[in-house]
mmCIF file of C-alpha atoms in Angstrom:
data_model
loop_
_atom_site.group_PDB
_atom_site.id
_atom_site.type_symbol
_atom_site.label_atom_id
_atom_site.label_comp_id
_atom_site.label_asym_id
_atom_site.label_seq_id
_atom_site.Cartn_x
_atom_site.Cartn_y
_atom_site.Cartn_z
ATOM 1 C CA MET A 491 67.815 -2.144 33.850
ATOM 2 C CA GLY A 492 67.547 -1.641 30.135
ATOM 3 C CA GLU A 493 71.137 -1.859 29.052
ATOM 4 C CA SER A 494 71.748 -1.111 25.399
ATOM 5 C CA GLU A 495 71.667 -4.504 23.771
ATOM 6 C CA GLY A 496 71.430 -3.870 20.031
ATOM 7 C CA GLU A 497 70.977 -7.410 18.786
ATOM 8 C CA GLY A 498 70.630 -8.382 22.431
ATOM 9 C CA ASN A 499 66.883 -7.773 22.650
ATOM 10 C CA ARG A 500 66.439 -10.876 20.523
ATOM 11 C CA THR A 501 68.892 -12.902 22.604
ATOM 12 C CA TYR A 502 66.915 -12.770 25.860
ATOM 13 C CA GLY A 503 66.063 -16.354 26.719
ATOM 14 C CA HIS A 504 68.892 -17.649 24.541
ATOM 15 C CA LYS A 505 71.909 -16.745 26.693
ATOM 16 C CA PRO A 506 72.535 -16.980 30.445
ATOM 17 C CA PHE A 507 71.212 -13.992 32.372
ATOM 18 C CA LYS A 508 73.626 -12.015 34.520
ATOM 19 C CA ARG A 509 72.852 -8.555 35.874
ATOM 20 C CA SER A 510 75.639 -6.078 35.247
ATOM 21 C CA ARG A 511 77.137 -4.086 38.060
ATOM 22 C CA SER A 512 76.866 -0.322 37.784
ATOM 23 C CA HIS A 513 79.999 0.932 36.050
ATOM 24 C CA PHE A 514 79.507 4.533 37.171
ATOM 25 C CA ALA A 515 79.241 4.425 40.946
ATOM 26 C CA ASP A 516 80.104 8.011 41.918
ATOM 27 C CA ARG A 517 77.910 9.349 44.680
ATOM 28 C CA ILE A 518 76.246 12.744 45.040
ATOM 29 C CA THR A 519 76.804 13.617 48.679
ATOM 30 C CA ALA A 520 76.325 16.458 51.117
ATOM 31 C CA ASP A 521 80.096 16.937 51.405
ATOM 32 C CA GLY A 522 80.798 16.356 47.716
ATOM 33 C CA ARG A 523 83.558 13.859 48.463
ATOM 34 C CA ASP A 524 83.288 12.260 45.006
ATOM 35 C CA GLY A 525 83.297 15.679 43.345
ATOM 36 C CA TRP A 526 79.507 15.820 43.083
ATOM 37 C CA PRO A 527 77.996 17.894 45.900
ATOM 38 C CA VAL A 528 74.261 17.947 46.524
ATOM 39 C CA GLU A 529 72.981 21.082 44.831
ATOM 40 C CA ALA A 530 69.457 22.085 43.900
ATOM 41 C CA GLY A 531 68.898 22.274 40.156
ATOM 42 C CA ARG A 532 72.285 20.914 39.159
ATOM 43 C CA TYR A 533 71.340 17.328 38.338
ATOM 44 C CA ARG A 534 68.747 15.598 36.183
ATOM 45 C CA LEU A 535 67.271 12.201 37.009
ATOM 46 C CA VAL A 536 66.677 10.088 33.898
ATOM 47 C CA VAL A 537 64.177 7.256 34.258
ATOM 48 C CA SER A 538 61.904 4.943 32.397
ATOM 49 C CA ARG A 539 58.544 4.421 34.065
ATOM 50 C CA ALA A 540 58.765 0.858 32.769
ATOM 51 C CA CYS A 541 61.862 0.028 34.797
ATOM 52 C CA PRO A 542 61.500 -1.221 38.396
ATOM 53 C CA TRP A 543 64.958 0.012 39.352
ATOM 54 C CA ALA A 544 64.205 3.498 38.040
ATOM 55 C CA SER A 545 60.795 3.410 39.693
ATOM 56 C CA ARG A 546 62.505 3.200 43.080
ATOM 57 C CA ALA A 547 63.998 6.623 42.390
ATOM 58 C CA LEU A 548 60.638 8.002 41.212
ATOM 59 C CA VAL A 549 58.946 6.935 44.445
ATOM 60 C CA SER A 550 61.778 8.194 46.653
ATOM 61 C CA ARG A 551 61.916 11.553 44.882
ATOM 62 C CA ARG A 552 58.152 12.019 45.383
ATOM 63 C CA LEU A 553 58.095 10.934 49.023
ATOM 64 C CA LEU A 554 61.054 13.161 49.915
ATOM 65 C CA GLY A 555 59.730 16.160 47.982
ATOM 66 C CA LEU A 556 62.801 16.515 45.779
ATOM 67 C CA GLU A 557 60.894 17.394 42.603
ATOM 68 C CA GLY A 558 61.973 21.028 42.733
ATOM 69 C CA ALA A 559 65.606 20.176 43.421
ATOM 70 C CA LEU A 560 66.135 17.217 41.082
ATOM 71 C CA SER A 561 64.527 17.559 37.652
ATOM 72 C CA LEU A 562 63.106 14.577 35.796
ATOM 73 C CA ALA A 563 63.568 13.186 32.292
ATOM 74 C CA VAL A 564 61.332 10.292 31.208
ATOM 75 C CA ALA A 565 62.558 8.043 28.408
ATOM 76 C CA ASP A 566 60.428 6.245 25.856
ATOM 77 C CA PRO A 567 59.557 2.790 27.253
ATOM 78 C CA VAL A 568 60.405 1.171 23.914
ATOM 79 C CA GLN A 569 64.116 1.284 23.174
ATOM 80 C CA ASP A 570 65.919 1.056 19.868
ATOM 81 C CA ASP A 571 69.441 -0.238 19.283
ATOM 82 C CA ARG A 572 70.921 2.759 21.095
ATOM 83 C CA SER A 573 68.820 2.066 24.164
ATOM 84 C CA TRP A 574 66.910 4.750 26.072
ATOM 85 C CA ARG A 575 65.740 7.629 23.900
ATOM 86 C CA PHE A 576 63.840 10.866 24.460
ATOM 87 C CA THR A 577 61.202 10.417 21.771
ATOM 88 C CA LEU A 578 58.445 11.422 24.216
ATOM 89 C CA ASP A 579 59.799 14.985 24.150
ATOM 90 C CA PRO A 580 59.316 17.578 21.383
ATOM 91 C CA ASP A 581 61.752 16.999 18.517
ATOM 92 C CA GLY A 582 62.933 13.824 20.231
ATOM 93 C CA ARG A 583 65.340 15.693 22.514
ATOM 94 C CA ASP A 584 65.422 16.080 26.255
ATOM 95 C CA PRO A 585 64.553 19.773 26.737
ATOM 96 C CA VAL A 586 67.161 20.287 29.476
ATOM 97 C CA LEU A 587 70.077 18.143 28.348
ATOM 98 C CA GLY A 588 69.477 18.690 24.627
ATOM 99 C CA ILE A 589 70.281 15.071 23.771
ATOM 100 C CA ARG A 590 68.345 12.437 21.843
ATOM 101 C CA TYR A 591 69.752 9.394 23.655
ATOM 102 C CA LEU A 592 70.857 8.816 27.230
ATOM 103 C CA ALA A 593 73.911 7.154 25.707
ATOM 104 C CA GLU A 594 75.187 10.622 24.811
ATOM 105 C CA ALA A 595 75.571 11.494 28.506
ATOM 106 C CA TYR A 596 77.399 8.205 29.073
ATOM 107 C CA GLU A 597 79.769 8.936 26.208
ATOM 108 C CA ALA A 598 80.345 12.462 27.487
ATOM 109 C CA ARG A 599 81.499 10.957 30.751
ATOM 110 C CA GLU A 600 83.617 8.137 29.302
ATOM 111 C CA ALA A 601 83.991 7.478 25.594
ATOM 112 C CA GLY A 602 83.749 3.802 24.757
ATOM 113 C CA HIS A 603 82.763 2.892 28.309
ATOM 114 C CA PRO A 604 82.185 -0.802 29.052
ATOM 115 C CA GLY A 605 78.700 -2.075 29.736
ATOM 116 C CA GLY A 606 75.395 -0.749 28.512
ATOM 117 C CA VAL A 607 73.181 2.265 29.042
ATOM 118 C CA SER A 608 70.869 1.835 32.002
ATOM 119 C CA VAL A 609 68.338 3.734 34.061
ATOM 120 C CA PRO A 610 68.033 5.220 36.576
ATOM 121 C CA ALA A 611 70.826 7.609 35.727
ATOM 122 C CA VAL A 612 71.743 11.002 37.114
ATOM 123 C CA VAL A 613 73.297 13.520 34.727
ATOM 124 C CA ASP A 614 75.186 16.694 35.618
ATOM 125 C CA VAL A 615 73.296 19.383 33.717
ATOM 126 C CA PRO A 616 76.135 21.951 33.305
ATOM 127 C CA SER A 617 78.562 19.429 31.794
ATOM 128 C CA GLY A 618 76.066 17.004 30.259
ATOM 129 C CA LYS A 619 78.034 14.122 31.797
ATOM 130 C CA LEU A 620 76.619 11.084 33.521
ATOM 131 C CA VAL A 621 77.284 11.099 37.259
ATOM 132 C CA THR A 622 75.963 7.712 38.367
ATOM 133 C CA ASN A 623 73.899 4.738 37.279
ATOM 134 C CA ASP A 624 74.286 2.954 40.626
ATOM 135 C CA TYR A 625 70.646 2.001 41.173
ATOM 136 C CA GLN A 626 71.381 0.269 44.474
ATOM 137 C CA GLN A 627 72.985 3.317 46.124
ATOM 138 C CA LEU A 628 71.074 6.130 44.439
ATOM 139 C CA THR A 629 67.898 5.998 46.496
ATOM 140 C CA LEU A 630 69.798 5.482 49.742
ATOM 141 C CA ASP A 631 71.665 8.704 49.000
ATOM 142 C CA LEU A 632 68.447 10.554 48.177
ATOM 143 C CA ALA A 633 67.231 9.553 51.644
ATOM 144 C CA THR A 634 70.399 10.327 53.595
ATOM 145 C CA GLU A 635 72.613 12.764 51.645
ATOM 146 C CA TRP A 636 69.938 15.061 50.207
ATOM 147 C CA THR A 637 68.283 15.849 53.549
ATOM 148 C CA ALA A 638 68.950 19.590 53.308
ATOM 149 C CA LEU A 639 66.668 19.669 50.263
ATOM 150 C CA HIS A 640 63.922 17.384 51.588
ATOM 151 C CA ARG A 641 60.445 18.862 51.912
ATOM 152 C CA PRO A 642 59.120 19.706 55.378
ATOM 153 C CA GLY A 643 57.502 16.530 56.707
ATOM 154 C CA ALA A 644 59.543 14.181 54.516
ATOM 155 C CA PRO A 645 59.658 10.627 55.921
ATOM 156 C CA ASP A 646 62.854 8.937 57.063
ATOM 157 C CA LEU A 647 63.101 6.145 54.498
ATOM 158 C CA TYR A 648 66.345 4.690 55.860
ATOM 159 C CA PRO A 649 66.177 5.191 59.645
ATOM 160 C CA ARG A 650 69.551 4.747 61.267
ATOM 161 C CA ALA A 651 68.280 2.563 64.103
ATOM 162 C CA LEU A 652 66.721 0.098 61.654
ATOM 163 C CA ARG A 653 69.325 0.033 58.880
ATOM 164 C CA ALA A 654 70.738 -3.391 59.696
ATOM 165 C CA GLU A 655 67.267 -4.951 59.509
ATOM 166 C CA VAL A 656 66.295 -2.949 56.429
ATOM 167 C CA ASP A 657 69.511 -4.069 54.697
ATOM 168 C CA GLU A 658 68.883 -7.710 55.587
ATOM 169 C CA VAL A 659 65.310 -7.634 54.266
ATOM 170 C CA MET A 660 66.349 -5.786 51.101
ATOM 171 C CA GLU A 661 69.104 -8.311 50.367
ATOM 172 C CA GLY A 662 66.622 -11.184 50.270
ATOM 173 C CA VAL A 663 64.090 -9.146 48.307
ATOM 174 C CA TYR A 664 66.723 -8.194 45.747
ATOM 175 C CA ARG A 665 68.186 -11.667 45.274
ATOM 176 C CA ASP A 666 64.973 -13.677 45.103
ATOM 177 C CA VAL A 667 62.293 -11.200 43.998
ATOM 178 C CA ASN A 668 63.649 -8.071 42.263
ATOM 179 C CA ASN A 669 66.319 -10.019 40.400
ATOM 180 C CA GLY A 670 64.704 -13.434 40.722
ATOM 181 C CA VAL A 671 61.910 -12.646 38.285
ATOM 182 C CA TYR A 672 64.530 -11.717 35.665
ATOM 183 C CA ARG A 673 66.496 -14.889 36.290
ATOM 184 C CA ALA A 674 63.313 -16.864 35.706
ATOM 185 C CA GLY A 675 62.197 -14.848 32.695
ATOM 186 C CA PHE A 676 65.554 -14.899 30.916
ATOM 187 C CA ALA A 677 66.457 -18.488 31.811
ATOM 188 C CA THR A 678 67.968 -20.542 28.998
ATOM 189 C CA GLY A 679 67.077 -23.968 30.383
ATOM 190 C CA GLN A 680 64.368 -25.731 32.362
ATOM 191 C CA GLU A 681 66.449 -26.365 35.479
ATOM 192 C CA GLU A 682 67.688 -22.757 35.605
ATOM 193 C CA TYR A 683 64.125 -21.490 35.204
ATOM 194 C CA GLU A 684 62.630 -23.799 37.829
ATOM 195 C CA GLU A 685 65.280 -22.892 40.389
ATOM 196 C CA ALA A 686 64.725 -19.156 39.897
ATOM 197 C CA CYS A 687 60.942 -19.393 39.801
ATOM 198 C CA ALA A 688 60.827 -21.527 42.944
ATOM 199 C CA GLY A 689 63.060 -18.990 44.676
ATOM 200 C CA VAL A 690 60.720 -16.140 43.737
ATOM 201 C CA PHE A 691 57.674 -17.781 45.276
ATOM 202 C CA ARG A 692 59.525 -19.140 48.292
ATOM 203 C CA ARG A 693 60.620 -15.589 49.155
ATOM 204 C CA LEU A 694 57.192 -14.119 48.393
ATOM 205 C CA GLN A 695 55.604 -16.614 50.772
ATOM 206 C CA ARG A 696 58.067 -15.681 53.526
ATOM 207 C CA LEU A 697 57.332 -12.001 52.934
ATOM 208 C CA ALA A 698 53.595 -12.701 53.097
ATOM 209 C CA GLU A 699 54.080 -14.407 56.461
ATOM 210 C CA ARG A 700 56.048 -11.405 57.703
ATOM 211 C CA LEU A 701 53.451 -8.926 56.462
ATOM 212 C CA ALA A 702 50.455 -10.836 57.818
ATOM 213 C CA GLY A 703 51.011 -9.246 61.219
ATOM 214 C CA GLN A 704 52.652 -5.924 60.390
ATOM 215 C CA ARG A 705 51.756 -3.211 57.906
ATOM 216 C CA TYR A 706 55.260 -2.536 56.587
ATOM 217 C CA LEU A 707 58.372 -4.646 56.156
ATOM 218 C CA VAL A 708 60.496 -3.037 58.881
ATOM 219 C CA GLY A 709 59.162 -0.975 61.775
ATOM 220 C CA ASP A 710 55.829 0.792 61.624
ATOM 221 C CA THR A 711 56.581 3.215 58.776
ATOM 222 C CA ILE A 712 57.442 3.027 55.090
ATOM 223 C CA THR A 713 61.134 2.408 54.460
ATOM 224 C CA GLU A 714 63.381 1.792 51.480
ATOM 225 C CA ALA A 715 62.594 -1.926 51.844
ATOM 226 C CA ASP A 716 58.922 -1.320 51.033
ATOM 227 C CA ILE A 717 59.810 0.781 47.998
ATOM 228 C CA ARG A 718 62.019 -1.966 46.598
ATOM 229 C CA LEU A 719 59.431 -4.703 47.066
ATOM 230 C CA PHE A 720 56.590 -2.542 45.714
ATOM 231 C CA THR A 721 58.245 -1.860 42.371
ATOM 232 C CA THR A 722 58.337 -5.594 41.635
ATOM 233 C CA LEU A 723 54.897 -6.385 43.049
ATOM 234 C CA VAL A 724 53.192 -3.653 41.004
ATOM 235 C CA ARG A 725 54.560 -5.286 37.828
ATOM 236 C CA PHE A 726 53.893 -8.854 38.870
ATOM 237 C CA ASP A 727 50.534 -9.675 37.320
ATOM 238 C CA ALA A 728 51.013 -7.289 34.389
ATOM 239 C CA VAL A 729 54.310 -8.747 33.153
ATOM 240 C CA TYR A 730 56.157 -11.163 35.429
ATOM 241 C CA HIS A 731 53.323 -13.690 35.788
ATOM 242 C CA GLY A 732 52.955 -14.253 32.038
ATOM 243 C CA HIS A 733 55.955 -12.769 30.256
ATOM 244 C CA PHE A 734 58.528 -14.094 32.753
ATOM 245 C CA LYS A 735 56.598 -17.328 33.507
ATOM 246 C CA CYS A 736 56.407 -16.598 37.244
ATOM 247 C CA ASN A 737 52.973 -18.153 37.279
ATOM 248 C CA ARG A 738 52.580 -20.351 40.327
ATOM 249 C CA TRP A 739 50.040 -17.782 41.438
ATOM 250 C CA LYS A 740 49.115 -14.207 40.718
ATOM 251 C CA LEU A 741 49.733 -11.407 43.160
ATOM 252 C CA ALA A 742 45.951 -10.908 43.265
ATOM 253 C CA GLU A 743 45.613 -14.503 44.515
ATOM 254 C CA ASN A 744 47.742 -13.920 47.615
ATOM 255 C CA ALA A 745 45.529 -12.116 50.114
ATOM 256 C CA VAL A 746 48.333 -10.602 52.199
ATOM 257 C CA LEU A 747 50.648 -9.413 49.435
ATOM 258 C CA TRP A 748 47.789 -8.147 47.279
ATOM 259 C CA ALA A 749 46.420 -6.070 50.168
ATOM 260 C CA TYR A 750 49.947 -4.822 51.024
ATOM 261 C CA ALA A 751 50.609 -3.816 47.414
ATOM 262 C CA ARG A 752 47.260 -2.013 47.179
ATOM 263 C CA ASP A 753 47.956 -0.219 50.448
ATOM 264 C CA LEU A 754 51.202 1.164 49.048
ATOM 265 C CA PHE A 755 49.706 1.871 45.617
ATOM 266 C CA GLN A 756 47.042 4.031 47.253
ATOM 267 C CA THR A 757 49.640 5.883 49.349
ATOM 268 C CA PRO A 758 50.669 9.229 47.770
ATOM 269 C CA GLY A 759 54.064 8.815 46.146
ATOM 270 C CA PHE A 760 53.589 5.230 44.990
ATOM 271 C CA GLY A 761 50.674 4.644 42.617
ATOM 272 C CA ASP A 762 50.906 8.165 41.249
ATOM 273 C CA THR A 763 54.297 7.263 39.723
ATOM 274 C CA VAL A 764 53.119 4.038 38.022
ATOM 275 C CA ASP A 765 52.361 3.905 34.295
ATOM 276 C CA PHE A 766 51.047 0.452 33.387
ATOM 277 C CA ASP A 767 51.056 1.296 29.681
ATOM 278 C CA HIS A 768 54.788 2.030 29.758
ATOM 279 C CA ILE A 769 55.420 -1.099 31.811
ATOM 280 C CA LYS A 770 53.566 -3.467 29.488
ATOM 281 C CA ARG A 771 54.836 -1.986 26.231
ATOM 282 C CA HIS A 772 58.449 -2.121 27.365
ATOM 283 C CA TYR A 773 58.522 -5.739 28.463
ATOM 284 C CA TYR A 774 56.414 -7.190 25.686
ATOM 285 C CA GLN A 775 57.820 -5.112 22.821
ATOM 286 C CA VAL A 776 61.504 -4.857 23.776
ATOM 287 C CA HIS A 777 62.163 -8.432 24.926
ATOM 288 C CA THR A 778 61.664 -9.925 21.484
ATOM 289 C CA GLY A 779 63.834 -12.899 22.370
ATOM 290 C CA ILE A 780 61.034 -14.186 24.615
ATOM 291 C CA ASN A 781 58.060 -12.458 22.944
ATOM 292 C CA PRO A 782 58.969 -12.441 19.238
ATOM 293 C CA THR A 783 55.562 -11.213 18.052
ATOM 294 C CA GLY A 784 55.762 -8.052 20.165
ATOM 295 C CA ILE A 785 52.060 -8.417 20.977
ATOM 296 C CA VAL A 786 51.063 -6.573 24.167
ATOM 297 C CA PRO A 787 48.311 -8.353 26.123
ATOM 298 C CA LEU A 788 45.092 -6.557 26.994
ATOM 299 C CA GLY A 789 45.022 -7.633 30.633
ATOM 300 C CA PRO A 790 45.128 -7.768 33.494
ATOM 301 C CA ASP A 791 42.177 -5.737 34.714
ATOM 302 C CA LEU A 792 43.543 -2.835 36.771
ATOM 303 C CA ASP A 793 40.365 -1.964 38.671
ATOM 304 C CA GLY A 794 41.397 -3.840 41.808
ATOM 305 C CA TRP A 795 44.329 -1.550 42.590
ATOM 306 C CA LEU A 796 41.956 1.012 44.085
ATOM 307 C CA ALA A 797 39.838 -1.479 46.064
ATOM 308 C CA PRO A 798 39.863 -1.193 49.889
ATOM 309 C CA HIS A 799 42.830 -3.050 51.376
ATOM 310 C CA GLY A 800 41.990 -3.157 55.097
ATOM 311 C CA ARG A 801 45.612 -2.878 56.201
ATOM 312 C CA GLU A 802 44.870 0.082 58.468
ATOM 313 C CA ARG A 803 43.831 -2.444 61.131
ATOM 314 C CA LEU A 804 47.520 -3.337 61.533
ATOM 315 C CA GLY A 805 48.321 0.203 62.667
ATOM 316 C CA GLY A 806 51.490 1.756 61.374
ATOM 317 C CA ARG A 807 52.116 5.317 60.286
ATOM 318 C CA PRO A 808 53.028 5.546 56.601
ATOM 319 C CA PHE A 809 55.109 8.711 56.943
ATOM 320 C CA GLY A 810 56.086 8.404 60.605
ATOM 321 C CA ASP A 811 56.049 11.853 62.169
ATOM 322 C CA GLY A 812 55.946 13.388 58.684
ATOM 323 C CA THR A 813 53.234 14.091 56.166
ATOM 324 C CA PRO A 814 52.186 12.852 52.702
ATOM 325 C CA PRO A 815 53.793 14.463 49.671
ATOM 326 C CA GLY A 816 51.885 17.195 47.858
ATOM 327 C CA PRO A 817 50.248 16.947 44.442
ATOM 328 C CA VAL A 818 52.143 15.475 41.512
ATOM 329 C CA PRO A 819 53.945 18.330 39.726
ATOM 330 C CA ALA A 820 52.449 19.508 36.445
ATOM 331 C CA GLY A 821 53.808 17.526 33.545
ATOM 332 C CA GLU A 822 54.675 14.464 35.624
ATOM 333 C CA GLU A 823 51.192 12.964 35.842
ATOM 334 C CA VAL A 824 50.595 9.360 34.800
ATOM 335 C CA PRO A 825 47.340 7.873 33.454
ATOM 336 C CA ALA A 826 44.864 7.209 36.236
ATOM 337 C CA VAL A 827 43.872 3.640 37.089
ATOM 338 C CA PRO A 828 40.112 3.089 36.651
ATOM 339 C CA ALA A 829 38.188 3.607 39.870
#
């Protein structure tokens, strides 16, 4: 998400939407087969808390206890014409990488590279070069290749016995929900919009039917599939319902999905990574092609996220045989949702 558009921020809604493939698809693996071995302290994860794709990595990193092994850089949610920038840090520079823009790590890897500058991104600290921006593979590798650095009690987010089912569920979630809301929001014509919007709600209804009788999407524990659905659901009423015109109903109006989303939000590792201020300011202020005034709405009311969800009655064990993650590391806290 968040490719460097320059003039492009004003073109959203005026040109056909097509999500770019990740140009840098190297993998960081236990055996280092792509030249990037798993190594504590070597890499820096660059995210925006506004971005649902980057938020997957934030949740995974917390659940797996990788905070001490994989450092974190948080970009300003409002981009300029060079895309993601480190204006939240002193002097406008990332304190570890020493750069003002994520684009500098991209250029260090490949000058004049095609495509834009997106998050999540992993940068090699010693060289300052981008390693990967492959948002689809990154979290799977955190779950399966970084196991030597997982905390004691870390959950298995991509259990081998369930991978075929997890992959199948994630494919539908990605096509119709994760990406579907963007296809609706950036549509250039009525027919294109209606097709995408209908697909979003058709899939959400199928997911609600699935989740009516089970606590999590696959098996009885949290998996990668839940992480990927959550990062869209948590943004739904705040931005996708209004800004992207996905307004057949609000998440809070669907009893099953609203309870499921609250259940995850209240689970350590999920809600404690969410910054609604960053989310709202990014979408409403950056996408000037579909919100030319840049006005950020006051709502929705966030109080309900901490209301009882009642999903415990379905059983399930959030972390399987593991344990919840510890406290959020100092400096990584996000504003608390009103109780």
